[in-house]
Every structure is written in C-alpha cells, then in structure tokens.
XYZ file of C-alpha atoms in Angstrom:
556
model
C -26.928 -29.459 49.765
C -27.196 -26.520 47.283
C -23.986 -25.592 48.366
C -22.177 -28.270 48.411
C -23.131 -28.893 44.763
C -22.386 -25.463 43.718
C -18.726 -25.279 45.327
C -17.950 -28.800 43.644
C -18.517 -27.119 40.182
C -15.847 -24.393 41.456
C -13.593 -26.793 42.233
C -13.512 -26.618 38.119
C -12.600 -30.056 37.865
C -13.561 -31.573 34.317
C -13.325 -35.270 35.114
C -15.752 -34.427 38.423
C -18.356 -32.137 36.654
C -18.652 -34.828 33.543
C -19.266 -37.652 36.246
C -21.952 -35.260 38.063
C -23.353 -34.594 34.847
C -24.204 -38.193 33.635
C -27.104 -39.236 32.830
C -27.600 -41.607 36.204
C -26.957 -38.284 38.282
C -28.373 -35.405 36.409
C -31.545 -35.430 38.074
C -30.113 -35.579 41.384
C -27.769 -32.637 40.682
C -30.624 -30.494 39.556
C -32.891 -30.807 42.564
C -30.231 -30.005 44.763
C -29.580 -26.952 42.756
C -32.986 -26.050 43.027
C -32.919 -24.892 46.057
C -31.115 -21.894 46.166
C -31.775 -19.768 48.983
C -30.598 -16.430 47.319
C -33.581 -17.086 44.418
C -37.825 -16.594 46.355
C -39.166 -18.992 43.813
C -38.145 -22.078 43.397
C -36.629 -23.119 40.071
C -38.253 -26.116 38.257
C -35.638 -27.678 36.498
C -35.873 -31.322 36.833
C -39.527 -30.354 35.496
C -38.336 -28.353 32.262
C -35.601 -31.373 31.683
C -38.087 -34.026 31.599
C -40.733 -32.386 30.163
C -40.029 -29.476 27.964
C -37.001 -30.730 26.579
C -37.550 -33.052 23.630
C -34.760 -34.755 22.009
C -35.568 -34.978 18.045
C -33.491 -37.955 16.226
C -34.306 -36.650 12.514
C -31.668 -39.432 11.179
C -31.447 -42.467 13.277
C -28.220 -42.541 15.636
C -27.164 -46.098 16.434
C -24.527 -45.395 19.004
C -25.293 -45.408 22.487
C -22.280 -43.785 23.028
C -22.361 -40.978 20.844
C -26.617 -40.329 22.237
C -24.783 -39.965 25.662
C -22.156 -37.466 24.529
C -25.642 -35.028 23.114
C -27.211 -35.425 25.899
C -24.331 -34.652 28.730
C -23.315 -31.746 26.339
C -26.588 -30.384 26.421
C -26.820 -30.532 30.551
C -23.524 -28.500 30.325
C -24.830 -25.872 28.222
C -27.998 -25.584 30.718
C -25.558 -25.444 33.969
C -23.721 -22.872 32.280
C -25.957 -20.948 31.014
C -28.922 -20.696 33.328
C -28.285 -22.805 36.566
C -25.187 -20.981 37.799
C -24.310 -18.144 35.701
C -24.046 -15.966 38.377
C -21.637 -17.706 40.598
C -19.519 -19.323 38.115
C -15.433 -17.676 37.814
C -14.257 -16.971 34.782
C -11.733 -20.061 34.885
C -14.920 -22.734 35.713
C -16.999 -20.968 32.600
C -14.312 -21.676 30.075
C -13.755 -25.296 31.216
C -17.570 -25.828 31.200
C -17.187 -24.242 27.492
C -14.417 -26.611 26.257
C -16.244 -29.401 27.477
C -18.855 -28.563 25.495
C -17.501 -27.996 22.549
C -14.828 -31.073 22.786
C -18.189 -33.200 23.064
C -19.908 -31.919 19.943
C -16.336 -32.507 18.042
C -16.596 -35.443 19.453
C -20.243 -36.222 18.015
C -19.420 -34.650 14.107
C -16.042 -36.826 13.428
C -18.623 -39.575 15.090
C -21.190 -38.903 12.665
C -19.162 -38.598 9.497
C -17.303 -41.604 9.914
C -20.756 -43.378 10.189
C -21.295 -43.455 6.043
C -24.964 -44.973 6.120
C -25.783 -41.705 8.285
C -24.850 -38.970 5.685
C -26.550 -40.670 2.989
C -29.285 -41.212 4.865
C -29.841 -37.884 5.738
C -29.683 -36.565 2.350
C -31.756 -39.138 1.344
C -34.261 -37.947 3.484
C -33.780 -33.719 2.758
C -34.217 -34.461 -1.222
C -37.436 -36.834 -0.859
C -39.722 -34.550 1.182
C -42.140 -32.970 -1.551
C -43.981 -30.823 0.908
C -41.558 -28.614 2.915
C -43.162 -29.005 6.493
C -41.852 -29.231 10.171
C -40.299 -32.276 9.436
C -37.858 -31.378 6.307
C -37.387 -28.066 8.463
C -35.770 -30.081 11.227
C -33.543 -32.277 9.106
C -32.390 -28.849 7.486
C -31.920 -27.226 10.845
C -29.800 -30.499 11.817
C -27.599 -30.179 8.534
C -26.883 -26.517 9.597
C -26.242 -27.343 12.802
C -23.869 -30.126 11.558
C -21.563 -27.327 9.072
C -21.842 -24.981 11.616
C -20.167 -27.401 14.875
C -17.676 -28.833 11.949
C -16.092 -25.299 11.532
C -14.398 -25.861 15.013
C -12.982 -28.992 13.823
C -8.974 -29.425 12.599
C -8.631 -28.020 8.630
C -7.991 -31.763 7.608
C -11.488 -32.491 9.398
C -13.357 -29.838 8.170
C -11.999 -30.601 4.497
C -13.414 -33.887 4.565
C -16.471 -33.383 6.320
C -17.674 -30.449 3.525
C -16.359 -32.442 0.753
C -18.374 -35.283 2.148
C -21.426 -32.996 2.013
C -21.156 -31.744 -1.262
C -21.034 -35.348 -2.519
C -23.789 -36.484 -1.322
C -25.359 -32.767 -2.478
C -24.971 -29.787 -0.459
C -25.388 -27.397 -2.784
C -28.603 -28.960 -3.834
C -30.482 -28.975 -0.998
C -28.895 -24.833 -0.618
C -30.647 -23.997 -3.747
C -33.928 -25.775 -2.039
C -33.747 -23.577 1.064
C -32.878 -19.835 -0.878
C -36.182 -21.061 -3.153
C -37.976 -21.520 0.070
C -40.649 -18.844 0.959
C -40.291 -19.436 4.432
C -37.728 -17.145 6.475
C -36.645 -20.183 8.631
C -35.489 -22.018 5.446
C -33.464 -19.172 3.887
C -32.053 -18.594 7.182
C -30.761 -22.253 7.355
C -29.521 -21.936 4.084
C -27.640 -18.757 4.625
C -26.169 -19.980 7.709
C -24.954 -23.581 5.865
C -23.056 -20.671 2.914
C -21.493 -18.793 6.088
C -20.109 -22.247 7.433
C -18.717 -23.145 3.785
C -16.890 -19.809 3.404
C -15.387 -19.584 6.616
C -14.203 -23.029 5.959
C -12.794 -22.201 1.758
C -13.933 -19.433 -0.072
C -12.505 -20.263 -2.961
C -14.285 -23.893 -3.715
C -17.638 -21.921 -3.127
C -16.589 -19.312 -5.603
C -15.424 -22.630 -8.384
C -18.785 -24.177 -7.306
C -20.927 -20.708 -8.191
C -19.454 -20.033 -11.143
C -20.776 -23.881 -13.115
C -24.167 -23.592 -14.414
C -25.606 -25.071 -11.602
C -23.841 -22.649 -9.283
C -25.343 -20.190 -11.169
C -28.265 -20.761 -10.385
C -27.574 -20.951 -6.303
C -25.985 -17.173 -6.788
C -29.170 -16.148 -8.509
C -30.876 -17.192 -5.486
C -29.146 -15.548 -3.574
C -29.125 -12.089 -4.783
C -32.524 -12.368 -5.607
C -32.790 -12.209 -1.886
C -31.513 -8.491 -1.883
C -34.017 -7.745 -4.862
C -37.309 -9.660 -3.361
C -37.468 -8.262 0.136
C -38.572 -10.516 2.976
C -40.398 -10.361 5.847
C -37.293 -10.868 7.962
C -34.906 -8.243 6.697
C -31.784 -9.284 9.239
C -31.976 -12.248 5.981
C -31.528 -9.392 3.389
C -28.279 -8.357 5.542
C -27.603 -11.725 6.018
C -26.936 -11.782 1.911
C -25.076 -8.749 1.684
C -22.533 -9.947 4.167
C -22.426 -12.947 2.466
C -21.498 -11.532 -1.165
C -18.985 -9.063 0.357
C -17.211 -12.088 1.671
C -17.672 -13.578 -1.899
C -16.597 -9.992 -3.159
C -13.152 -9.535 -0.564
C -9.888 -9.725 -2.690
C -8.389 -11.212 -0.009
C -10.413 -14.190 0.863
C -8.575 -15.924 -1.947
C -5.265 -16.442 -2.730
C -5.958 -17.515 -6.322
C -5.971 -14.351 -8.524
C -7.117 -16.144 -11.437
C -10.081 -17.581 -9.531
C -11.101 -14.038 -7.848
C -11.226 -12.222 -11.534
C -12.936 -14.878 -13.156
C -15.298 -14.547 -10.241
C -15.258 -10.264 -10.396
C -16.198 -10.521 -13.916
C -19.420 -12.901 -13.678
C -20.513 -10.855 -10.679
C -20.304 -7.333 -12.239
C -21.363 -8.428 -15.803
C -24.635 -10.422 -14.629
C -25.402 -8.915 -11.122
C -24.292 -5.636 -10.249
C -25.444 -3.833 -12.713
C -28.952 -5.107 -12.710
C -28.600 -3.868 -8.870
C -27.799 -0.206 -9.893
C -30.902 -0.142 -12.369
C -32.961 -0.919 -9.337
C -31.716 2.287 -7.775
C -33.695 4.849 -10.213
C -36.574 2.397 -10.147
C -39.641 4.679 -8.187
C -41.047 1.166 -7.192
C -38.444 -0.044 -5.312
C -38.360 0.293 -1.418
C -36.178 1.822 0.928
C -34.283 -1.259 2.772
C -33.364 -2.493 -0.991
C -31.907 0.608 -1.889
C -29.845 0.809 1.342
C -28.770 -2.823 0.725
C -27.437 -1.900 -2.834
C -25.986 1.183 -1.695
C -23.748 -1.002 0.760
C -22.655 -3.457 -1.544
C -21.738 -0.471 -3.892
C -19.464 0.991 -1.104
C -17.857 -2.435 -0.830
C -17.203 -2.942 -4.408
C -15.699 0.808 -4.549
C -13.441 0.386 -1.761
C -12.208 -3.191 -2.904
C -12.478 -3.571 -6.402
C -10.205 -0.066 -7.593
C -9.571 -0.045 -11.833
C -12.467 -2.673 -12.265
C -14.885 -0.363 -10.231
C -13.369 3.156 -11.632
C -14.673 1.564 -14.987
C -17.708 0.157 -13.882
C -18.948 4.012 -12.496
C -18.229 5.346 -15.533
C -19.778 2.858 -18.158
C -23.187 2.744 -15.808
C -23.247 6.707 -14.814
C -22.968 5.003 -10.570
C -22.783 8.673 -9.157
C -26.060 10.538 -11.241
C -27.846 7.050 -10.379
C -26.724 7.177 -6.429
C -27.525 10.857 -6.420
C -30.592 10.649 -7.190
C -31.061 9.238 -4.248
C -30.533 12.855 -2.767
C -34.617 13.870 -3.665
C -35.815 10.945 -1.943
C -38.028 11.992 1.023
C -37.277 9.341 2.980
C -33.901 11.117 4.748
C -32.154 7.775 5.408
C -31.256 7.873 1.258
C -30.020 10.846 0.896
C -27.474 10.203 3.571
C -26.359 6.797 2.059
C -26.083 8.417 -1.390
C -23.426 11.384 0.552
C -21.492 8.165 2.490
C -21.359 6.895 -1.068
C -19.148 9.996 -2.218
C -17.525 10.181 0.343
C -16.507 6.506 0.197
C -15.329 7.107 -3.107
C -13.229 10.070 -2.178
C -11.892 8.509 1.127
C -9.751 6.151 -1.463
C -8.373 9.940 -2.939
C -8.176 8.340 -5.870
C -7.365 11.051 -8.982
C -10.282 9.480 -10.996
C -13.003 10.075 -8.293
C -12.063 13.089 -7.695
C -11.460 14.561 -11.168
C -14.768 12.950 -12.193
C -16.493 14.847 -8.813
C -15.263 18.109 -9.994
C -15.890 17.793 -14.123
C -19.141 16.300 -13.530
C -19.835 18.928 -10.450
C -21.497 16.414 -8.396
C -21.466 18.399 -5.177
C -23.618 20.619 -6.619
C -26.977 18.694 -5.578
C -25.372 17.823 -2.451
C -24.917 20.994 -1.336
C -28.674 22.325 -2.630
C -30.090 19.488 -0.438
C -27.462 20.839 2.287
C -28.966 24.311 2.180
C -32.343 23.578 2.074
C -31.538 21.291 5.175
C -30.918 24.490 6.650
C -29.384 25.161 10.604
C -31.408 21.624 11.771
C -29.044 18.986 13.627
C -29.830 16.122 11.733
C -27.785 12.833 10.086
C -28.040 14.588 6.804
C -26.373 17.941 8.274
C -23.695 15.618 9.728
C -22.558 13.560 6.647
C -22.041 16.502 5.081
C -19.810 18.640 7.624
C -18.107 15.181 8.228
C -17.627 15.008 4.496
C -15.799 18.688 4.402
C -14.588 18.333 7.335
C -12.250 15.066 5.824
C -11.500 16.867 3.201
C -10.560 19.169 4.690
C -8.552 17.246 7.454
C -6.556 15.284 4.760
C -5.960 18.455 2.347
C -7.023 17.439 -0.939
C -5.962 20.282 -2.632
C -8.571 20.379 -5.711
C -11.526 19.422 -3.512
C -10.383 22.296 -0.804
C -9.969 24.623 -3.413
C -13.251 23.371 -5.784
C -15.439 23.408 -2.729
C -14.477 27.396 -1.633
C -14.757 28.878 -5.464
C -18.279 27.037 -6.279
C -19.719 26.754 -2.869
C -18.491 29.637 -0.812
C -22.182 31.500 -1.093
C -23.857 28.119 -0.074
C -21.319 27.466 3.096
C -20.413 30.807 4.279
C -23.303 31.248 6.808
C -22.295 28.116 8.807
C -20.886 29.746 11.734
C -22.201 27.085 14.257
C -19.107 24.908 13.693
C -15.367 26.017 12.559
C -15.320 23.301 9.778
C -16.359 25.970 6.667
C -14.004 28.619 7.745
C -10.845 26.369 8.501
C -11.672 25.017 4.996
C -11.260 28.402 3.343
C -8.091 28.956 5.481
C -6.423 25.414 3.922
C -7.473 27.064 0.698
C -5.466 30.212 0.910
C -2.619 28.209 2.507
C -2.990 25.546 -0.334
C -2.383 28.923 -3.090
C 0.447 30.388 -1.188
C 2.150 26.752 -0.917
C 1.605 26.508 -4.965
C 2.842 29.862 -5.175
C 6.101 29.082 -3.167
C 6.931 25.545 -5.098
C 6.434 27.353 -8.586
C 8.896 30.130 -7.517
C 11.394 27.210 -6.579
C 11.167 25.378 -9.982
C 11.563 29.085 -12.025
C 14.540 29.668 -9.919
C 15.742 26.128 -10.687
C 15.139 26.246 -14.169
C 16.885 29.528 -14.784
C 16.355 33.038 -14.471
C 15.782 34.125 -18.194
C 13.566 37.323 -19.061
C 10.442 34.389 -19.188
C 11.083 33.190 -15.825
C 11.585 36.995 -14.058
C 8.443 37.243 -15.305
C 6.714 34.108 -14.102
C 8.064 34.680 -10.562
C 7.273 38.520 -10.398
C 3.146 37.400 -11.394
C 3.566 34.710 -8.623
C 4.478 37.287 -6.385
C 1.503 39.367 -7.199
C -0.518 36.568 -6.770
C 0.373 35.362 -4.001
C 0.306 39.012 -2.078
C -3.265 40.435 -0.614
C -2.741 44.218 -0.952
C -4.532 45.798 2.190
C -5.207 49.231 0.458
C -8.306 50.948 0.100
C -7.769 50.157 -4.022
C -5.293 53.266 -4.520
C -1.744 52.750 -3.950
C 0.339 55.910 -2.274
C 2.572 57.703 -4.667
C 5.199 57.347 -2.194
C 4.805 53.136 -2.494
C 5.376 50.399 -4.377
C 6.766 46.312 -4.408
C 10.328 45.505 -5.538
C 10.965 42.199 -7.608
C 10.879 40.462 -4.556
C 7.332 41.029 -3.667
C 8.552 43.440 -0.801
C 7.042 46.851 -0.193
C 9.494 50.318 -0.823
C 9.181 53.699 -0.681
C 9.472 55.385 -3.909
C 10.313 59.390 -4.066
C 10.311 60.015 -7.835
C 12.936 59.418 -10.403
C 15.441 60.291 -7.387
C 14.554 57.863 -5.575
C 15.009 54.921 -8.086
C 18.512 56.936 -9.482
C 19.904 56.254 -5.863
C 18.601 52.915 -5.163
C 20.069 51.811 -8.501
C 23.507 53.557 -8.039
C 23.782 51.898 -4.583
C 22.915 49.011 -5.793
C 25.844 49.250 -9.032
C 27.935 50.095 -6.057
C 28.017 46.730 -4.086
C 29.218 45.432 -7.166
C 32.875 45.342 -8.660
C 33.542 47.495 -11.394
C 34.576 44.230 -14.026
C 31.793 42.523 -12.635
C 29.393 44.182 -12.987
C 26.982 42.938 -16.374
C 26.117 44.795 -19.256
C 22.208 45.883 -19.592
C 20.617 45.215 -23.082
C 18.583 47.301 -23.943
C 18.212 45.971 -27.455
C 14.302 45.952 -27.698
C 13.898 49.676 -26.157
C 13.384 53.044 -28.411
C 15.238 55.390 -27.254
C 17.387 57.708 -28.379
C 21.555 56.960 -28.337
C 23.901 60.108 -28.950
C 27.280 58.884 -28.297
C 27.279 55.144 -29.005
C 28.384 54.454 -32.842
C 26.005 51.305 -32.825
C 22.659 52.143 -34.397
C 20.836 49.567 -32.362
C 21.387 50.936 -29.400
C 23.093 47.993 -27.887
C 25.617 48.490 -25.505
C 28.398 46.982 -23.369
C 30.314 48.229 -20.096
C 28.193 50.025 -17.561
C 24.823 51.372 -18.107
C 23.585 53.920 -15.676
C 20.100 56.054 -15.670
C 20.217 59.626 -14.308
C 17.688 62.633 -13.883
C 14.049 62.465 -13.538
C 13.682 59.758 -16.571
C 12.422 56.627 -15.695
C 14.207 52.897 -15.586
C 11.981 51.620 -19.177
C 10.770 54.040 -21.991
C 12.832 57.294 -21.080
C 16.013 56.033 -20.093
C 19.115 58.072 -20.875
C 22.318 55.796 -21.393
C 25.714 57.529 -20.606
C 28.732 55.830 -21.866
C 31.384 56.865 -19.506
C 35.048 58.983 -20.911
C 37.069 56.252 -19.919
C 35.190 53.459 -21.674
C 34.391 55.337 -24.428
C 38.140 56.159 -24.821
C 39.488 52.364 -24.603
C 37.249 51.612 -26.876
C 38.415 54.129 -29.376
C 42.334 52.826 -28.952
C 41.558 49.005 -29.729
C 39.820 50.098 -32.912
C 36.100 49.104 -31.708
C 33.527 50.812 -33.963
C-alpha cells in the first residue's frame, strides 16, 4: 500500500494529490505512508497530526472554506517536507510547492477582503496591556500575514499594506522594537523586511514624520543596545542598508531628504560610539559595516561626512584593540574606501599618513598567518594589482624598511617593481609633452634631467674617463677634446652647408679675434677645434669665405 501511495504522488498530478490530501482522506494517506519498508522504525504520523499539531485561530475565521484551504496547505508542506523528501523528482517538489503557495494566496486576498477581520485583529494587538503568549501569537500571525502577501500581484500587495497601515501597522512596529523580548523584535523586523521589499520609498515618507521618527529610533537603538540574540542586531543593519541603497528608490528628492535625517541624527552618534572604551565588540563590528556601506554608496555626502567627524583616526583606533577581529574591520574599512580610488581618499590617506599605524600593527604582527596578516597583503596586493600610482609609490618611500623582509609572498617586491615602472612611465610621458611643447633651451633642459632620472648608473660611483651619456640618455665613449672635435664635425657633416643653423653663443665669455661684433654673436658656421672644450673654452673660427662675403655686402 506504501507504494502505491507513494507512486500516485509521482504521477505529479495536482488535481489527484489535492483530493488525497483532503481532510476526509488525510489520515488514511498517512498510515499507509507509514509503513515504509526502507525506514526500521515506524513513523508516527497520524499520531504527531492529531496530537502535536495544534491549530491556533488568534482572530476568528468564519469561512469554512478558507479553514480547509490552511489546513490542506499545511498537509502539503508536511508531505513535502518530511514524508517523502527523499523520493520526490524535482518536477513533483515544485508542483507540491505551487500548491502551497497558490493556497496561502488564496487564504490572504481571502482574509483582506473580510473587513471585520483586519480590524479585529488590530483591535486585539493594541488592547493587550501585558505582552504575553497570547499578543505574541497575534503578532506572529500579522508577520506571517506581510510576509505570504509579498508573493501576491503588486496591485494586491498595494492594497493589502495600505490596508495595514490604516488600521496601524506602524504602531504596533514601534510596540514590538520597544519589546524586550527577542521574539517580538524579531517579528517586528521581519513585518519592516516585508514592507520594503514591497515599497521602500513609503517606508522611508512614513520614517521621516514625527511618529516615524520615533520607529527609526527604535530601530537603531537596536545596533546601540545589544541583545541577547545578535542575528537581531544583523537583522537591523541589513535593514538600514536597504533604507540606505540609492537605488531602492527612484525618487531622488525622497532618498536625500532621507540621507540627510539619517547622517545628521544617526550616524554620527554611531561613530562616537566607536572611541567609546565601554562599548563591546559585536557593536563596533556592526557600525563598522554600516560605515562601509555608507562609503561605498553615499560618494560627495560621505567624502564630507569623514572629514567633518575625523571617520579614519576614529576607525583606526580600532587598530590597538586586543580583540584581533577590530583591527581587521578597521583595515577592510581603508581599504573599502580606497577600492572606490577616489582622489579624496586617497590624497587624504597619504596627507594624513594613515598607513602608518597600519603598518606598525603589521610589523608587530610579525611572520604569523593570521586574518590580520591577510587584510593587509590583500590590501597591497590591490593596490598594487590596480596600479594606483601615488599609493604604489607612497607605500615603497615610507614603508620600504617595514615591508622589505616579507619574502614569504611576492606581493612586497612586485610592488616595488610597479614603482620603478610607474617613474620610468612618468619619465617617458613628460619627455613627450617637452618635445610637444617645443624644444627651447628650458625644455633641452627638462628632458636631459628626465633622462638622468630616469637612468640607474651601474658604476661603482666613479665614471671612466673614457665614458659618458649623450643628450639622449645613451652611453659614448669619450677620448678627450679629439674625440668630441670629430663627433661634432661628423655630425656638421650630415648636414647641408645652407642648412646648417647658426650657434649663439651670446651668454658665453670668451674671447673673439676676428668677428667685428663685440658681443661675440655670430652667424654662418661655428666650429670648435683643438683640445678646448664645447662650453667655457671654445675657440670660434669664422671661415675666409664667409668672412669675405660678408666684407663685399658692407656687413660690419
């Protein structure tokens, strides 16, 4: 009989499981399914159905109908999930799933069309004076209720909420985030999940009237009060970064309204909390992750809220904090910030020198394979990886003594590398716009100290007499003044004679005793000969033939 049962739930059927499922033929079903002969001990499930199931109507529910819908969706559930999860196909699971949630649609537009039953029920939440068992279960059935009418059509769901908040939702919310217990905030919580998945924006309009106000202070007071239960702390954050996300509305008037009564009232009462001694570990990880949120999200109004509440000495603090778990939030923090490589982080990282406790806490860490010894090779190592140039080259002129001995990974030295490849790149571009902008006695210059710079002599720091660099940057052998006398004449001689352009030599003493003009400027062909050097000594001989033409057109 077990079998024949189980094989006409594969035949995945809808109409036949519902009919099997009733409430005349539950009980049958389930004692034939008790005897499975793969399972030693007998399951007792027509005892746990009649017995340990109770079915609690908090607000009376006058349709029969409706009464049979909860209970066959309920027997669903239970085949599905512990009579015959093991032998059920994929294609039988999901039917068995829509059919359970087509029933509980079923029940919610049901319910809400039934207008003595919301009141009711509200009725009921707001008159209990002493929050026991009983207001707990007419809460847990409101939850329920927001949480079932997500799955409903948008026009639905609209209606339903707006329903709700009439008869006063928000209300009883403020109740159950004032409520010591952990089950109460958790209903509550869950009920704010349910309205922002549904529209974000009419919680945010709601929050922001005075009585909203209130509800928000409730509910970061649950980040600064810790509770027993801290998956409800988590609960919160989550809940104010979906409060926090640009994009969960499309009304930018609405978000900045709601941006600036957040970070004027809340946040920074949150980032006082973080040089408080008294406060405990979980809250400070808590703030730390809505901080990372708000810096990610949030861009110019964040940039300005770091600097008007000094964010970064108040998050690195963090870094003396025994407890090891901080000062790794406090490094995830910077690098958060610098992940955005946004020039105001990062300019404000190097004036301020902020790495500088970060890597005193790294050294002292010393060679041990921890979390905190991985945040901060992961943190080089991106900056690295994504070459931002005045990190790279900040981190290797004020750190180098502090990094150099980690050889057990290839991140330090491959960092020093992007460095030097970072200067000759600079090097290279500022050549390019000297060239482009002219070649002028300023700009020869310019390029020949760029050359220097950019060159790494390998010399034992004396040069050969025999060597030297051209303009170029390029290394020559140099024999004396002979040497330099040839190089230049070969060099005249690649030119053309009438193109070939005069050298000034205005601003050079030296003396002239053939030219006519006293200061020693000259035109024509200038060439340098004996020992003398190119600058200081240089002889100037005016060739016959120039000298002579210029004598016959009357030139002085």
């Amino acid at each position: 009989m077990h079998a024949v049962i189980q094989n006409i739930f594969l035949l995945n059927d809808a109409g036949l499981i519902e009919a099997m499922l009733c409430e005349e033929n539950i009980m049958d079903v389930m004692g034939a399914l008790e005897y499975d002969p793969t399972i030693s001990k007998k399951p007792e499930h027509r005892n746990f159905l009649k017995e340990k199931v109770m079915f609690k109507e908090v607000v009376p529910i006058h349709d029969v109908a409706i009464k049979a819908k909860i209970h066959q969706a309920y027997h669903i559930g239970y085949v599905k999930d512990v009579v015959l999860p093991r032998v059920l196909d994929d294609a039988t699971f999901g039917t068995l799933s829509s059919m359970v949630l087509f029933n509980n649609m079923d029940v919610v537009v049901a319910l809400h069309n039934d207008q003595d039953f919301v009141q009711t029920l509200f009725q009921k939440v707001q008159s209990y004076q002493c929050f026991g068992a009983e207001w707990l279960d007419l809460v847990g059935f409101l939850r329920e209720l927001c949480s079932l009418a997500r799955h409903l059509q948008p026009s639905y769901q609209t209606s339903i909420f707006n329903k709700l908040i009439q008869f006063g939702l928000f209300d009883c919310l403020g109740q159950l985030l004032d409520n010591p217990a952990d089950q109460a905030k958790r209903h509550g919580l869950d009920i704010l999940q349910s309205l922002m998945q549904h529209d974000p924006l009419l919680l945010k309009r709601v929050l922001l009237e005075e009585k909203g106000n209130k509800l928000f202070g409730l509910l970061i007071g649950g980040l600064t009060s810790m509770p027993k239960d801290s998956g409800i702390a988590w609960q919160v954050v989550e809940i104010v970064k979906l409060l926090l996300d640009p994009e969960s509305s499309d009304s930018k008037d609405d978000q900045n309204k709601f941006l600036e009564f957040f970070y004027g009232m809340y946040l920074g009462r949150l980032v006082d909390m973080l040089a408080y001694e008294s406060t405990s570990t979980e809250i400070l990880l808590l703030i730390m992750e809505l901080l990372s949120f708000c810096v990610q999200y949030h861009s110019i109004r964040a940039q300005y809220f770091v600097l008007q509440n000094d964010v970064f000495d108040k998050v690195l603090h963090l870094l003396l904090k025994r407890d090891k778990v901080l000062p790794v939030a406090a490094v995830r923090f910077l690098r958060a910030c610098i992940g955005l490589k946004e020039k105001f982080y990062i300019s404000h990282i190097i004036s301020r020198r902020l790495f500088d406790l970060v890597m005193e806490v790294f050294q002292k860490n010393g060679h041990r394979y921890n979390l905190l010894n991985s945040v901060v090779l992961e943190l080089l190592e991106f900056i690295k990886h994504e070459n931002i140039a005045p990190l790279v080259a900040h981190v290797v002129e004020c750190y180098d003594s502090m990094l150099s001995s980690i050889d057990y990974v290839e991140t330090y030295r491959q960092l020093k590398a992007r460095a030097r490849e970072n200067r000759g790149t600079f090097n290279e571009e500022r050549q390019e716009q000297l060239k482009a902008s002219g070649t002028g006695h300023e700009g020869r210059e310019e390029i020949r100290r760029c050359n220097i710079e950019g060159i790494e002599l390998q010399c034992d720091g004396q040069c050969n007499s025999g060597e030297g660099y051209d303009g170029e940057g390029k290394s020559v052998e140099i024999d004396g003044g002979d040497a330099i006398q040839t190089r230049r004449e070969e060099n005249n001689l690649a030119i053309p004679k009438h193109d070939r352009p005069g050298l000034q030599l205005g601003l050079v003493s030296y003396e002239d005793d053939d030219s006519d003009d006293e200061n020693g400027a000259m035109s024509g062909l200038c060439t340098i000969t004996g020992d003398k050097r190119l600058i200081g000594d240089a002889e100037i001989v005016e060739p016959e033939s120039e000298k002579k033409s210029r004598k016959e057109n009357g030139c002085v």
